Amino acid sequence: MASKSRVDYVCTECGAVSVRQFGRCPTCGAWNSMVEEESSQPYSSMHSKSSERVHIDMSEINTLNLININSDIRYSTGMGELDRVLGGGLVKGSVVLLGGSPGIGKSTILLQICEFMGRERKILYVSGEESLSQIKLRAERLGVKSPNLMLMAENNVEKIVAALSKCSPDILIVDSIQTMQLSGVSSFPGSITQVRESTLAIMRAVKDAEIPAFIVGHVNKEGAIAGPKVLEHIVDCVLHFEGDGNFSYRILRAAKNRFGSTNEIGVFDMSDHGLCEVLNPSAVMLSGRPTGVSGTAVTCVLEGTRPILAEVQALISSSGNGAPRRMSTGFDFNRFVLLLAILEKRAGVLFGNFDAYVNVVGGLRIFEPSADMAVVAALYSSMKDTAIPEDTVIFGEVGLAGEVRAVSNTPVRISEAARLGFKKCILPKHSVDANYELAEKSGVQLVGVRSIRELCRAISGTL
């Protein structure tokens, strides 16, 4: 009797699989996201009666000390910011998934690195979205003229794998995975099954050939990479391009990296000639900072090993309705509301009849708790209409009791502040003694505070 294939319902947002149709996904709660897909594995294969065993040669198993690593295992991309996020360069045989919103610069940065990497290595650039003439026009605009860059407009994965064995490139770029399809899979391109199976086929091909591959991925409305969640698990590195269409700056983060840290970021500036590296993000983020205005504070956050000075702005205004507005851009909203509550309870600053807004200038998103004190300082400064001195940088974590807690790598933060000309650091009291000598050498005055009450007094000049 012929085996019957199973029909599943897969959520296009989170990849959850169900045997029943739902109007709303029971896993992520998305509406009308369950699509019907035929399972690639029939029921009969799950209960195979075959007793056939797989034999393996012991030569395929090696101990750790017998495995040799080549010195050229990493390739430089020609962009220091991208190499930093990758952990020092592109690893041979690795699969890198690059995601980001439309127009953020995913295809641009990949085409740009072809100019540098194409000097010594052959690159196969496969596009399922653009024609060869369109890629050529974009390459001319970006100044990419490498003779080792091979182009292919194709969305059939079998042909791409065949081209790998025929051309023997050193690097593969696929743009994008949502346009690729396997002829053996019945679903349409961009579906859960097609994205998963296409990625697995490309990954097996590049792993066997020991060549690195970049795969471009689209994002959904929540900002996550579209397709099944397993897509991010099977690749070696997941990069996210962040940025606001109103700003020219782009932030590249690693959400996953098997060969390096996930804390590093790369900063780029989008211009008419492509993406340019920003080697001094602190100076860029502070450019155009207003002077003598209340509600603005400078903090120092660490992105991996890199200290970045960022400007935090706050605005407090009278509310015109019974429910005051709260809005946060670039800073976690829940953390922002929590700091408002701490200010009310521990410092007696009441915000019940006022709208409160917080913004991190330059499109930067801050996740580190060391920015807590700067947010509190900006809120208090705006509330009291008292300007914080321009040469002051503030950093430290705030606890629920209103206490100020020490943060890591304080010397690095002080040195970065001194390098950009800041003369005063308001920081946790516990960190003052340990960094006294560094402050003396760099000419920075350290002001230690134990609580947000002392922080408010320091801003008012009464500490």
Short mmCIF file of C-alpha atoms in Angstrom, two decimals:
data_model
loop_
_atom_site.label_atom_id
_atom_site.label_comp_id
_atom_site.label_asym_id
_atom_site.label_seq_id
_atom_site.Cartn_x
_atom_site.Cartn_y
_atom_site.Cartn_z
CA MET A 1 0.00 0.00 0.00
CA ALA A 2 1.40 3.39 -0.98
CA SER A 3 2.39 5.61 1.92
CA LYS A 4 0.52 8.86 2.40
CA SER A 5 2.29 12.11 2.92
CA ARG A 6 1.34 14.16 5.93
CA VAL A 7 -0.04 17.69 5.73
CA ASP A 8 1.14 20.09 8.43
CA TYR A 9 0.24 23.69 9.22
CA VAL A 10 3.32 25.84 9.78
CA CYS A 11 3.44 29.34 11.27
CA THR A 12 5.26 31.71 8.94
CA GLU A 13 6.25 33.93 11.88
CA CYS A 14 7.76 31.50 14.39
CA GLY A 15 7.94 28.19 12.52
CA ALA A 16 5.64 26.30 14.89
CA VAL A 17 4.18 23.12 13.34
CA SER A 18 0.64 21.85 14.00
CA VAL A 19 -1.53 19.10 12.55
CA ARG A 20 -4.56 21.41 12.81
CA GLN A 21 -5.37 24.73 11.23
CA PHE A 22 -5.63 27.73 13.58
CA GLY A 23 -6.64 31.29 12.87
CA ARG A 24 -4.11 32.37 15.47
CA CYS A 25 -0.79 30.63 16.09
CA PRO A 26 -0.91 28.94 19.53
CA THR A 27 2.84 29.51 19.99
CA CYS A 28 3.51 33.14 19.05
CA GLY A 29 -0.04 34.49 18.83
CA ALA A 30 0.26 35.79 15.24
CA TRP A 31 -3.02 35.98 13.31
CA ASN A 32 -3.54 34.24 9.95
CA SER A 33 0.06 32.99 9.90
CA MET A 34 -0.64 29.23 9.68
CA VAL A 35 -0.02 27.95 6.15
CA GLU A 36 -0.54 24.45 4.81
CA GLU A 37 2.55 22.53 3.79
CA GLU A 38 3.10 18.95 2.80
CA SER A 39 5.52 17.14 5.05
CA SER A 40 8.65 16.01 3.26
CA GLN A 41 8.71 12.83 5.32
CA PRO A 42 5.86 10.30 4.95
CA TYR A 43 4.39 8.59 7.94
CA SER A 44 5.74 5.22 6.90
CA SER A 45 9.34 6.40 7.15
CA MET A 46 8.86 7.12 10.83
CA HIS A 47 8.17 3.45 11.51
CA SER A 48 10.56 1.81 9.06
CA LYS A 49 10.93 -1.92 9.50
CA SER A 50 14.37 -1.89 7.95
CA SER A 51 17.04 -3.39 10.19
CA GLU A 52 19.85 -2.14 7.98
CA ARG A 53 22.79 -0.81 9.99
CA VAL A 54 25.23 1.90 9.06
CA HIS A 55 28.90 0.95 9.20
CA ILE A 56 31.54 3.55 10.02
CA ASP A 57 35.30 3.45 9.68
CA MET A 58 37.34 4.37 12.77
CA SER A 59 39.46 6.65 10.60
CA GLU A 60 36.50 9.05 10.56
CA ILE A 61 36.84 9.55 14.33
CA ASN A 62 39.73 11.70 15.59
CA THR A 63 40.93 12.81 18.97
CA LEU A 64 41.23 16.53 19.65
CA ASN A 65 45.04 16.61 19.76
CA LEU A 66 45.32 15.03 16.29
CA ILE A 67 43.25 17.72 14.54
CA ASN A 68 45.37 20.34 12.76
CA ILE A 69 44.16 23.88 12.09
CA ASN A 70 45.55 25.83 9.15
CA SER A 71 46.99 29.26 9.86
CA ASP A 72 44.85 30.79 7.09
CA ILE A 73 41.57 29.56 8.57
CA ARG A 74 40.24 33.15 8.65
CA TYR A 75 39.83 35.51 5.70
CA SER A 76 39.87 39.27 6.15
CA THR A 77 36.88 40.96 4.53
CA GLY A 78 38.68 44.28 4.06
CA MET A 79 36.30 45.97 6.51
CA GLY A 80 37.64 46.16 10.03
CA GLU A 81 34.19 46.72 11.50
CA LEU A 82 32.83 43.55 9.86
CA ASP A 83 35.92 41.56 10.87
CA ARG A 84 35.44 42.73 14.46
CA VAL A 85 31.86 41.43 14.58
CA LEU A 86 32.86 38.13 12.94
CA GLY A 87 35.52 37.60 15.61
CA GLY A 88 38.58 38.42 13.50
CA GLY A 89 37.52 37.51 9.99
CA LEU A 90 35.52 35.05 7.93
CA VAL A 91 36.19 31.44 8.96
CA LYS A 92 36.67 28.84 6.23
CA GLY A 93 33.69 26.53 5.87
CA SER A 94 31.43 28.76 7.98
CA VAL A 95 27.89 29.83 7.06
CA VAL A 96 27.00 33.41 8.00
CA LEU A 97 23.36 34.53 7.99
CA LEU A 98 22.96 38.30 7.49
CA GLY A 99 19.54 39.75 8.28
CA GLY A 100 18.06 43.23 8.29
CA SER A 101 15.15 45.34 7.14
CA PRO A 102 14.78 46.29 3.45
CA GLY A 103 17.24 48.95 2.28
CA ILE A 104 19.42 48.70 5.38
CA GLY A 105 22.54 47.76 3.38
CA LYS A 106 22.79 43.94 3.40
CA SER A 107 23.48 43.52 -0.31
CA THR A 108 25.61 46.65 -0.37
CA ILE A 109 28.11 45.52 2.25
CA LEU A 110 28.43 42.06 0.71
CA LEU A 111 29.12 43.49 -2.73
CA GLN A 112 31.62 45.95 -1.25
CA ILE A 113 33.73 43.27 0.42
CA CYS A 114 33.96 41.48 -2.93
CA GLU A 115 36.35 44.18 -4.13
CA PHE A 116 38.90 43.43 -1.38
CA MET A 117 38.42 39.68 -1.07
CA GLY A 118 38.33 39.30 -4.85
CA ARG A 119 41.96 40.37 -5.15
CA GLU A 120 43.20 36.92 -4.11
CA ARG A 121 40.08 34.71 -4.06
CA LYS A 122 37.30 33.74 -6.42
CA ILE A 123 33.81 34.73 -5.31
CA LEU A 124 30.50 33.39 -6.57
CA TYR A 125 27.70 35.90 -6.00
CA VAL A 126 24.26 34.34 -6.50
CA SER A 127 21.25 36.66 -6.61
CA GLY A 128 17.67 35.49 -6.70
CA GLU A 129 16.28 39.04 -6.60
CA GLU A 130 18.28 41.02 -9.18
CA SER A 131 19.32 40.46 -12.76
CA LEU A 132 22.98 40.46 -13.78
CA SER A 133 22.68 43.94 -15.30
CA GLN A 134 21.20 45.31 -12.09
CA ILE A 135 24.08 43.86 -10.07
CA LYS A 136 26.53 45.35 -12.56
CA LEU A 137 25.00 48.82 -12.18
CA ARG A 138 25.22 48.62 -8.40
CA ALA A 139 28.80 47.34 -8.56
CA GLU A 140 29.82 50.31 -10.73
CA ARG A 141 28.24 52.72 -8.25
CA LEU A 142 30.16 51.09 -5.38
CA GLY A 143 33.43 50.93 -7.32
CA VAL A 144 33.58 47.11 -7.40
CA LYS A 145 35.64 45.93 -10.40
CA SER A 146 37.19 42.67 -9.22
CA PRO A 147 37.84 40.21 -12.10
CA ASN A 148 37.46 37.29 -9.68
CA LEU A 149 33.82 38.14 -8.95
CA MET A 150 31.51 35.67 -10.69
CA LEU A 151 27.81 36.53 -10.90
CA MET A 152 24.85 34.20 -11.19
CA ALA A 153 21.14 35.14 -11.29
CA GLU A 154 19.50 31.93 -10.12
CA ASN A 155 17.06 30.71 -7.47
CA ASN A 156 17.36 26.96 -8.04
CA VAL A 157 19.47 25.45 -5.26
CA GLU A 158 20.44 22.39 -7.30
CA LYS A 159 21.99 24.62 -9.98
CA ILE A 160 23.82 26.63 -7.32
CA VAL A 161 25.32 23.47 -5.81
CA ALA A 162 26.34 22.31 -9.30
CA ALA A 163 27.96 25.69 -9.96
CA LEU A 164 30.01 25.31 -6.77
CA SER A 165 31.58 22.09 -8.00
CA LYS A 166 32.15 23.48 -11.50
CA CYS A 167 33.54 26.93 -10.64
CA SER A 168 35.29 25.97 -7.36
CA PRO A 169 34.96 29.43 -5.78
CA ASP A 170 36.65 30.37 -2.52
CA ILE A 171 33.60 32.27 -1.18
CA LEU A 172 29.87 31.96 -1.83
CA ILE A 173 27.27 34.73 -1.39
CA VAL A 174 23.55 33.94 -1.66
CA ASP A 175 21.10 36.87 -1.83
CA SER A 176 18.57 35.98 -0.52
CA ILE A 177 17.58 32.64 0.99
CA GLN A 178 13.85 33.52 0.83
CA THR A 179 14.01 33.46 -2.98
CA MET A 180 15.71 30.06 -3.22
CA GLN A 181 13.90 26.80 -3.88
CA LEU A 182 14.57 23.09 -4.19
CA SER A 183 12.76 21.33 -7.03
CA GLY A 184 12.09 18.33 -4.79
CA VAL A 185 10.09 20.42 -2.30
CA SER A 186 6.55 21.18 -3.38
CA SER A 187 6.03 24.39 -1.39
CA PHE A 188 6.65 27.87 -2.77
CA PRO A 189 9.88 29.92 -2.31
CA GLY A 190 10.05 31.66 1.05
CA SER A 191 7.95 29.04 2.82
CA ILE A 192 9.12 27.40 6.01
CA THR A 193 10.06 24.14 4.32
CA GLN A 194 11.81 25.74 1.35
CA VAL A 195 13.90 28.07 3.50
CA ARG A 196 14.95 25.26 5.82
CA GLU A 197 15.75 22.68 3.13
CA SER A 198 17.49 25.20 0.86
CA THR A 199 19.72 26.38 3.70
CA LEU A 200 20.59 22.80 4.64
CA ALA A 201 21.49 21.96 1.02
CA ILE A 202 23.73 25.03 0.67
CA MET A 203 25.31 24.38 4.06
CA ARG A 204 26.17 20.78 3.18
CA ALA A 205 27.74 21.90 -0.09
CA VAL A 206 29.96 24.60 1.41
CA LYS A 207 30.96 22.43 4.39
CA ASP A 208 32.08 19.64 2.05
CA ALA A 209 34.05 22.12 -0.06
CA GLU A 210 35.35 23.99 3.03
CA ILE A 211 34.43 27.39 1.67
CA PRO A 212 32.71 30.17 3.65
CA ALA A 213 29.26 31.40 2.65
CA PHE A 214 27.20 34.52 3.30
CA ILE A 215 23.43 34.04 3.19
CA VAL A 216 21.13 37.07 3.18
CA GLY A 217 17.85 36.71 5.09
CA HIS A 218 14.77 38.92 5.09
CA VAL A 219 13.11 39.96 8.35
CA ASN A 220 9.48 39.90 9.41
CA LYS A 221 7.50 42.77 10.93
CA GLU A 222 8.91 42.05 14.41
CA GLY A 223 12.47 42.41 13.11
CA ALA A 224 13.39 38.70 13.40
CA ILE A 225 14.75 36.79 10.43
CA ALA A 226 11.85 35.36 8.44
CA GLY A 227 11.55 31.60 8.23
CA PRO A 228 11.87 28.79 10.75
CA LYS A 229 13.77 29.42 13.95
CA VAL A 230 15.91 26.38 13.17
CA LEU A 231 17.49 28.50 10.42
CA GLU A 232 19.43 30.45 13.04
CA HIS A 233 20.46 27.26 14.82
CA ILE A 234 22.01 25.48 11.85
CA VAL A 235 24.21 28.35 10.65
CA ASP A 236 27.48 29.29 12.33
CA CYS A 237 26.95 33.02 12.66
CA VAL A 238 23.88 35.26 12.69
CA LEU A 239 24.39 38.97 12.00
CA HIS A 240 21.73 41.66 12.30
CA PHE A 241 21.86 45.05 10.59
CA GLU A 242 20.15 47.71 12.70
CA GLY A 243 19.34 51.27 11.80
CA ASP A 244 16.67 53.85 11.32
CA GLY A 245 15.72 55.15 7.91
CA ASN A 246 15.98 58.68 9.31
CA PHE A 247 19.66 58.18 10.21
CA SER A 248 22.59 57.32 7.97
CA TYR A 249 24.31 55.22 10.63
CA ARG A 250 24.02 51.44 10.68
CA ILE A 251 24.85 49.09 13.56
CA LEU A 252 25.93 45.51 12.85
CA ARG A 253 25.47 43.04 15.71
CA ALA A 254 26.16 39.33 16.08
CA ALA A 255 23.23 37.45 17.61
CA LYS A 256 25.19 34.20 17.36
CA ASN A 257 28.84 33.47 16.61
CA ARG A 258 30.51 30.10 17.01
CA PHE A 259 33.94 31.60 16.34
CA GLY A 260 33.90 34.81 18.35
CA SER A 261 32.11 37.06 20.79
CA THR A 262 28.51 38.16 20.34
CA ASN A 263 29.10 41.43 22.21
CA GLU A 264 31.02 43.28 19.50
CA ILE A 265 29.32 45.72 17.15
CA GLY A 266 30.30 47.37 13.89
CA VAL A 267 29.31 50.94 13.05
CA PHE A 268 28.82 52.08 9.45
CA ASP A 269 27.72 55.24 7.69
CA MET A 270 25.52 54.88 4.60
CA SER A 271 26.59 57.27 1.84
CA ASP A 272 26.08 57.59 -1.91
CA HIS A 273 29.10 55.36 -2.45
CA GLY A 274 28.03 52.59 -0.08
CA LEU A 275 28.77 51.80 3.53
CA CYS A 276 31.75 53.52 5.16
CA GLU A 277 33.32 52.35 8.41
CA VAL A 278 32.97 54.59 11.45
CA LEU A 279 36.23 54.16 13.34
CA ASN A 280 35.36 56.61 16.14
CA PRO A 281 31.68 56.04 17.02
CA SER A 282 31.86 58.13 20.20
CA ALA A 283 32.77 61.31 18.34
CA VAL A 284 30.05 60.65 15.77
CA MET A 285 27.34 60.01 18.37
CA LEU A 286 28.19 63.23 20.23
CA SER A 287 28.45 65.49 17.20
CA GLY A 288 25.98 68.37 17.26
CA ARG A 289 25.27 67.98 20.99
CA PRO A 290 23.42 71.03 22.38
CA THR A 291 25.02 73.12 25.10
CA GLY A 292 23.35 74.62 28.14
CA VAL A 293 20.14 72.62 27.60
CA SER A 294 18.46 70.60 30.32
CA GLY A 295 17.47 66.96 29.86
CA THR A 296 20.64 65.72 28.15
CA ALA A 297 23.35 63.49 29.63
CA VAL A 298 26.36 61.62 28.24
CA THR A 299 27.03 58.03 29.24
CA CYS A 300 29.66 55.44 28.35
CA VAL A 301 28.53 51.94 27.37
CA LEU A 302 30.60 48.94 26.38
CA GLU A 303 29.85 47.04 23.20
CA GLY A 304 32.13 44.04 23.59
CA THR A 305 35.58 45.53 24.14
CA ARG A 306 34.70 48.89 22.60
CA PRO A 307 33.67 51.84 24.80
CA ILE A 308 31.14 54.17 23.17
CA LEU A 309 30.01 57.53 24.50
CA ALA A 310 26.34 58.12 23.78
CA GLU A 311 23.99 61.02 24.44
CA VAL A 312 20.78 60.28 26.33
CA GLN A 313 18.01 62.87 26.08
CA ALA A 314 14.90 63.17 28.23
CA LEU A 315 11.89 65.44 28.01
CA ILE A 316 9.35 66.04 30.78
CA SER A 317 6.26 68.06 29.92
CA SER A 318 2.84 68.64 31.44
CA SER A 319 0.32 66.00 30.48
CA GLY A 320 -2.84 67.09 28.74
CA ASN A 321 -4.89 64.04 29.76
CA GLY A 322 -5.40 61.73 32.69
CA ALA A 323 -2.99 59.07 31.42
CA PRO A 324 0.52 60.56 30.98
CA ARG A 325 2.47 59.30 27.98
CA ARG A 326 5.66 57.28 28.27
CA MET A 327 7.91 56.79 25.23
CA SER A 328 11.42 55.38 24.87
CA THR A 329 13.64 55.20 21.77
CA GLY A 330 16.93 53.31 21.87
CA PHE A 331 16.46 52.31 25.52
CA ASP A 332 14.39 49.44 26.90
CA PHE A 333 10.89 50.75 27.62
CA ASN A 334 10.27 48.54 30.66
CA ARG A 335 13.60 49.60 32.15
CA PHE A 336 12.69 53.24 31.51
CA VAL A 337 9.36 52.90 33.35
CA LEU A 338 11.16 51.14 36.20
CA LEU A 339 13.64 54.01 36.58
CA LEU A 340 10.74 56.48 36.68
CA ALA A 341 9.21 54.51 39.55
CA ILE A 342 12.54 54.44 41.41
CA LEU A 343 12.90 58.20 41.02
CA GLU A 344 9.43 58.75 42.44
CA LYS A 345 9.83 56.36 45.37
CA ARG A 346 13.47 56.90 46.37
CA ALA A 347 14.10 60.53 45.37
CA GLY A 348 10.64 62.06 45.72
CA VAL A 349 10.47 63.31 42.13
CA LEU A 350 6.85 62.89 41.03
CA PHE A 351 6.01 62.26 37.38
CA GLY A 352 2.32 61.41 37.79
CA ASN A 353 1.04 64.49 35.93
CA PHE A 354 3.83 64.70 33.33
CA ASP A 355 4.60 63.04 30.02
CA ALA A 356 8.06 61.48 29.92
CA TYR A 357 10.17 60.74 26.84
CA VAL A 358 13.66 59.23 26.52
CA ASN A 359 15.78 59.07 23.38
CA VAL A 360 19.28 57.79 22.60
CA VAL A 361 20.75 60.05 19.91
CA GLY A 362 22.12 58.64 16.66
CA GLY A 363 19.94 55.55 16.36
CA LEU A 364 22.03 53.60 18.89
CA ARG A 365 20.24 51.01 21.02
CA ILE A 366 21.53 50.62 24.58
CA PHE A 367 21.13 47.31 26.38
CA GLU A 368 23.77 47.69 29.11
CA PRO A 369 22.52 48.65 32.62
CA SER A 370 25.43 51.08 33.00
CA ALA A 371 23.26 53.68 31.24
CA ASP A 372 20.75 53.70 34.13
CA MET A 373 22.37 56.66 35.91
CA ALA A 374 22.49 58.72 32.72
CA VAL A 375 18.77 58.12 32.09
CA VAL A 376 17.95 59.09 35.68
CA ALA A 377 20.15 62.18 35.41
CA ALA A 378 18.52 63.26 32.14
CA LEU A 379 15.03 62.79 33.59
CA TYR A 380 15.87 64.78 36.73
CA SER A 381 17.62 67.47 34.68
CA SER A 382 14.57 67.93 32.45
CA MET A 383 12.18 67.89 35.39
CA LYS A 384 14.10 70.59 37.29
CA ASP A 385 15.17 72.40 34.10
CA THR A 386 18.80 72.23 35.24
CA ALA A 387 21.47 71.69 32.62
CA ILE A 388 24.17 69.10 33.26
CA PRO A 389 27.70 70.46 32.58
CA GLU A 390 28.89 69.62 29.05
CA ASP A 391 32.16 68.08 30.24
CA THR A 392 30.44 65.47 32.45
CA VAL A 393 29.95 61.80 31.67
CA ILE A 394 27.69 59.62 33.84
CA PHE A 395 27.54 55.82 34.13
CA GLY A 396 26.39 53.27 36.70
CA GLU A 397 23.61 50.79 37.40
CA VAL A 398 20.59 51.73 39.55
CA GLY A 399 18.96 49.20 41.87
CA LEU A 400 15.36 49.04 43.06
CA ALA A 401 16.32 50.52 46.42
CA GLY A 402 17.69 53.58 44.69
CA GLU A 403 21.29 52.50 45.28
CA VAL A 404 23.97 52.96 42.65
CA ARG A 405 25.94 49.83 41.79
CA ALA A 406 29.36 49.48 40.21
CA VAL A 407 29.79 48.37 36.59
CA SER A 408 32.57 46.47 34.86
CA ASN A 409 35.60 47.91 33.03
CA THR A 410 35.45 51.30 34.70
CA PRO A 411 39.05 52.24 33.69
CA VAL A 412 38.20 51.75 30.01
CA ARG A 413 35.20 54.06 30.34
CA ILE A 414 37.21 56.75 32.14
CA SER A 415 39.98 56.61 29.54
CA GLU A 416 37.48 56.98 26.68
CA ALA A 417 35.87 59.96 28.39
CA ALA A 418 39.28 61.58 28.91
CA ARG A 419 40.24 60.94 25.28
CA LEU A 420 37.23 62.94 24.08
CA GLY A 421 37.91 65.84 26.43
CA PHE A 422 35.52 65.19 29.33
CA LYS A 423 36.71 66.54 32.67
CA LYS A 424 34.28 64.98 35.16
CA CYS A 425 32.87 61.49 35.68
CA ILE A 426 29.89 60.82 37.95
CA LEU A 427 30.12 57.14 38.79
CA PRO A 428 29.40 54.68 41.64
CA LYS A 429 31.22 55.51 44.87
CA HIS A 430 32.71 52.00 45.04
CA SER A 431 34.72 52.63 41.86
CA VAL A 432 36.36 55.92 42.87
CA ASP A 433 39.26 54.64 44.99
CA ALA A 434 40.28 51.91 42.54
CA ASN A 435 40.54 54.42 39.67
CA TYR A 436 41.98 57.41 41.52
CA GLU A 437 45.46 57.17 39.96
CA LEU A 438 44.06 56.78 36.43
CA ALA A 439 41.89 59.84 36.95
CA GLU A 440 44.87 61.87 38.17
CA LYS A 441 46.92 60.97 35.09
CA SER A 442 44.11 61.67 32.65
CA GLY A 443 42.94 64.86 34.35
CA VAL A 444 39.41 63.64 35.04
CA GLN A 445 37.61 64.50 38.27
CA LEU A 446 35.74 61.54 39.77
CA VAL A 447 32.50 62.21 41.63
CA GLY A 448 31.24 59.13 43.46
CA VAL A 449 27.58 58.71 44.42
CA ARG A 450 25.93 55.99 46.51
CA SER A 451 22.30 56.60 45.59
CA ILE A 452 20.11 58.47 43.15
CA ARG A 453 19.48 61.10 45.84
CA GLU A 454 23.22 61.89 45.80
CA LEU A 455 23.12 61.81 41.99
CA CYS A 456 20.36 64.44 41.99
CA ARG A 457 22.33 66.59 44.40
CA ALA A 458 25.45 66.25 42.22
CA ILE A 459 23.47 67.45 39.19
CA SER A 460 22.07 70.38 41.18
CA GLY A 461 25.60 71.25 42.41
CA THR A 462 24.76 70.72 46.07
CA LEU A 463 26.72 67.48 46.65
#
